[in-house]
Amino acid sequence: MARLQGKTALITGAAGGIGRAIAEVFAIEEGAHVYLADRDEQSGLKAEAELTAAGAAAKFVRCDVSSAVEVNAAVQQMIGAKGRVDILVNNAGVNFSKPFDELTTEDWDRVLGVDLRGVFLCTRACIGHFLRQQAGSVINIASVHTLAAMPGAAPYDAAKCGVVGMTKSLAVEYAARKVRFNCISPGLIDTQIWRDIVTASEDSSECEAHWWANIPMGRVGLAREIGLLAAFLASDDAAYLTGANIPIDGGMTSQLISKESYRSRSVEGR
């Protein structure tokens, strides 16, 4: 039986990439009715049409998660149509890389506004409904940047670490009231971000070799794999799981340093 049958899910940033994949798993494979929240109206309506054509229950709603007015309107539209919200997936986010000494206040506010404020606004808009239902699951899409850092990503790292902190705090606050909060921290996933990395490199084979040295599994992850983990967290199979931050990164954050590019004999110690 589909694990999310009869459940209603709001998924932000659902017009493409990881959000779209989560929506597909939830709606097509697990039977949920999904609301696709995104700023990109053209891609969002296309996603709605394709999911509907596949026999899924899906509805696009335009929403900038950094706007309290738009977030509240999106949630009220869903509640008005379905009468409840069972699952919230805070996926919408902006990636960012710039040297810190070149960072502007506007850069900081933009990244934090979407990646952290957006999670706060969406969660705040849904929490009252979860409490009245005495049930709810919130899944926040964080990043491996919450476990290790890269240069040039200060606003992004600050936002994603803030998401994890918020998740843990709310998990403790609402555990006894049957609302669960968990994080997924993806590594490098085969979305437009990965394709942009390859395109920007002077030699795609050298680019791939670099990343395969940093990912023990030797490949990028699939967006559907994030969707499958999210579906588990949203389901009753994860009923005792709250406050977790789960990395899904092919072993990237478990590796001490990059794999050496030279051959070496065994070092046995004595």
PDB file of C-alpha atoms in Angstrom, residues 102-205:
ATOM      1  CA  GLU A 102      33.189  40.628  -1.812  1.00  0.00           C
ATOM      2  CA  LEU A 103      29.942  39.817   0.006  1.00  0.00           C
ATOM      3  CA  THR A 104      27.265  42.509   0.128  1.00  0.00           C
ATOM      4  CA  THR A 105      24.490  42.997   2.641  1.00  0.00           C
ATOM      5  CA  GLU A 106      22.049  42.327  -0.204  1.00  0.00           C
ATOM      6  CA  ASP A 107      23.734  38.969  -0.923  1.00  0.00           C
ATOM      7  CA  TRP A 108      23.437  37.972   2.709  1.00  0.00           C
ATOM      8  CA  ASP A 109      19.799  39.026   3.011  1.00  0.00           C
ATOM      9  CA  ARG A 110      18.804  37.272  -0.231  1.00  0.00           C
ATOM     10  CA  VAL A 111      20.328  33.911   0.701  1.00  0.00           C
ATOM     11  CA  LEU A 112      19.162  33.985   4.320  1.00  0.00           C
ATOM     12  CA  GLY A 113      15.766  35.258   3.191  1.00  0.00           C
ATOM     13  CA  VAL A 114      15.055  32.191   1.085  1.00  0.00           C
ATOM     14  CA  ASP A 115      17.135  29.463   2.733  1.00  0.00           C
ATOM     15  CA  LEU A 116      16.361  30.240   6.387  1.00  0.00           C
ATOM     16  CA  ARG A 117      13.544  32.795   6.644  1.00  0.00           C
ATOM     17  CA  GLY A 118      11.570  30.755   4.104  1.00  0.00           C
ATOM     18  CA  VAL A 119      11.757  27.669   6.313  1.00  0.00           C
ATOM     19  CA  PHE A 120      10.575  29.721   9.288  1.00  0.00           C
ATOM     20  CA  LEU A 121       7.666  31.291   7.404  1.00  0.00           C
ATOM     21  CA  CYS A 122       6.398  28.036   5.895  1.00  0.00           C
ATOM     22  CA  THR A 123       6.690  26.173   9.178  1.00  0.00           C
ATOM     23  CA  ARG A 124       4.960  28.954  11.088  1.00  0.00           C
ATOM     24  CA  ALA A 125       2.113  28.970   8.558  1.00  0.00           C
ATOM     25  CA  CYS A 126       1.551  25.215   8.970  1.00  0.00           C
ATOM     26  CA  ILE A 127       2.231  24.591  12.659  1.00  0.00           C
ATOM     27  CA  GLY A 128      -1.237  25.581  13.898  1.00  0.00           C
ATOM     28  CA  HIS A 129      -2.861  23.139  11.481  1.00  0.00           C
ATOM     29  CA  PHE A 130      -0.513  20.342  12.567  1.00  0.00           C
ATOM     30  CA  LEU A 131      -1.343  20.975  16.219  1.00  0.00           C
ATOM     31  CA  ARG A 132      -5.096  20.956  15.615  1.00  0.00           C
ATOM     32  CA  GLN A 133      -4.725  17.675  13.727  1.00  0.00           C
ATOM     33  CA  GLN A 134      -2.367  16.317  16.393  1.00  0.00           C
ATOM     34  CA  ALA A 135      -0.140  15.081  13.590  1.00  0.00           C
ATOM     35  CA  GLY A 136       2.357  16.430  11.093  1.00  0.00           C
ATOM     36  CA  SER A 137       5.745  15.842   9.527  1.00  0.00           C
ATOM     37  CA  VAL A 138       8.145  18.602   8.506  1.00  0.00           C
ATOM     38  CA  ILE A 139      11.121  17.707   6.325  1.00  0.00           C
ATOM     39  CA  ASN A 140      13.737  20.400   5.840  1.00  0.00           C
ATOM     40  CA  ILE A 141      16.226  20.077   2.999  1.00  0.00           C
ATOM     41  CA  ALA A 142      19.552  21.237   4.411  1.00  0.00           C
ATOM     42  CA  SER A 143      22.966  20.354   2.952  1.00  0.00           C
ATOM     43  CA  VAL A 144      26.242  18.567   3.594  1.00  0.00           C
ATOM     44  CA  HIS A 145      27.433  22.117   4.266  1.00  0.00           C
ATOM     45  CA  THR A 146      25.944  21.580   7.734  1.00  0.00           C
ATOM     46  CA  LEU A 147      28.617  18.927   8.348  1.00  0.00           C
ATOM     47  CA  ALA A 148      31.617  20.420   6.538  1.00  0.00           C
ATOM     48  CA  ALA A 149      32.310  23.706   4.796  1.00  0.00           C
ATOM     49  CA  MET A 150      33.663  25.089   1.540  1.00  0.00           C
ATOM     50  CA  PRO A 151      35.214  28.515   0.965  1.00  0.00           C
ATOM     51  CA  GLY A 152      32.980  31.197  -0.462  1.00  0.00           C
ATOM     52  CA  ALA A 153      29.752  29.842   0.969  1.00  0.00           C
ATOM     53  CA  ALA A 154      29.338  31.767   4.234  1.00  0.00           C
ATOM     54  CA  PRO A 155      25.691  32.890   3.765  1.00  0.00           C
ATOM     55  CA  TYR A 156      24.620  29.491   2.434  1.00  0.00           C
ATOM     56  CA  ASP A 157      26.392  27.610   5.217  1.00  0.00           C
ATOM     57  CA  ALA A 158      24.993  29.954   7.866  1.00  0.00           C
ATOM     58  CA  ALA A 159      21.465  29.481   6.530  1.00  0.00           C
ATOM     59  CA  LYS A 160      21.646  25.704   6.280  1.00  0.00           C
ATOM     60  CA  CYS A 161      23.207  25.334   9.733  1.00  0.00           C
ATOM     61  CA  GLY A 162      20.410  27.557  10.999  1.00  0.00           C
ATOM     62  CA  VAL A 163      17.874  25.213   9.415  1.00  0.00           C
ATOM     63  CA  VAL A 164      19.363  22.262  11.302  1.00  0.00           C
ATOM     64  CA  GLY A 165      19.313  24.197  14.580  1.00  0.00           C
ATOM     65  CA  MET A 166      15.690  25.211  14.042  1.00  0.00           C
ATOM     66  CA  THR A 167      14.767  21.634  13.165  1.00  0.00           C
ATOM     67  CA  LYS A 168      16.254  20.225  16.367  1.00  0.00           C
ATOM     68  CA  SER A 169      14.656  22.900  18.535  1.00  0.00           C
ATOM     69  CA  LEU A 170      11.200  22.391  17.044  1.00  0.00           C
ATOM     70  CA  ALA A 171      11.561  18.613  17.179  1.00  0.00           C
ATOM     71  CA  VAL A 172      12.063  18.817  20.932  1.00  0.00           C
ATOM     72  CA  GLU A 173       9.362  21.449  21.409  1.00  0.00           C
ATOM     73  CA  TYR A 174       6.634  19.568  19.554  1.00  0.00           C
ATOM     74  CA  ALA A 175       7.549  15.887  19.976  1.00  0.00           C
ATOM     75  CA  ALA A 176       4.912  15.288  22.646  1.00  0.00           C
ATOM     76  CA  ARG A 177       2.297  16.956  20.428  1.00  0.00           C
ATOM     77  CA  LYS A 178       2.903  14.512  17.566  1.00  0.00           C
ATOM     78  CA  VAL A 179       4.581  16.842  15.098  1.00  0.00           C
ATOM     79  CA  ARG A 180       7.931  15.572  13.786  1.00  0.00           C
ATOM     80  CA  PHE A 181      10.787  17.608  12.321  1.00  0.00           C
ATOM     81  CA  ASN A 182      13.733  16.148  10.417  1.00  0.00           C
ATOM     82  CA  CYS A 183      16.464  17.316   8.023  1.00  0.00           C
ATOM     83  CA  ILE A 184      17.907  15.772   4.903  1.00  0.00           C
ATOM     84  CA  SER A 185      21.409  16.950   3.981  1.00  0.00           C
ATOM     85  CA  PRO A 186      22.113  16.085   0.336  1.00  0.00           C
ATOM     86  CA  GLY A 187      25.581  16.026  -1.144  1.00  0.00           C
ATOM     87  CA  LEU A 188      26.170  16.602  -4.849  1.00  0.00           C
ATOM     88  CA  ILE A 189      22.983  15.666  -6.710  1.00  0.00           C
ATOM     89  CA  ASP A 190      22.352  15.373 -10.436  1.00  0.00           C
ATOM     90  CA  THR A 191      20.410  18.598 -10.822  1.00  0.00           C
ATOM     91  CA  GLN A 192      21.088  21.831 -12.700  1.00  0.00           C
ATOM     92  CA  ILE A 193      23.717  22.754 -10.074  1.00  0.00           C
ATOM     93  CA  TRP A 194      25.829  19.729 -11.039  1.00  0.00           C
ATOM     94  CA  ARG A 195      25.370  20.414 -14.740  1.00  0.00           C
ATOM     95  CA  ASP A 196      26.446  24.023 -14.195  1.00  0.00           C
ATOM     96  CA  ILE A 197      29.595  22.825 -12.396  1.00  0.00           C
ATOM     97  CA  VAL A 198      30.541  20.568 -15.308  1.00  0.00           C
ATOM     98  CA  THR A 199      29.741  23.220 -17.911  1.00  0.00           C
ATOM     99  CA  ALA A 200      31.804  25.856 -16.099  1.00  0.00           C
ATOM    100  CA  SER A 201      34.898  23.624 -15.976  1.00  0.00           C
ATOM    101  CA  GLU A 202      37.557  23.824 -18.700  1.00  0.00           C
ATOM    102  CA  ASP A 203      37.744  20.031 -18.894  1.00  0.00           C
ATOM    103  CA  SER A 204      34.654  18.021 -17.944  1.00  0.00           C
ATOM    104  CA  SER A 205      36.645  14.798 -17.469  1.00  0.00           C
TER     105      SER A 205
END
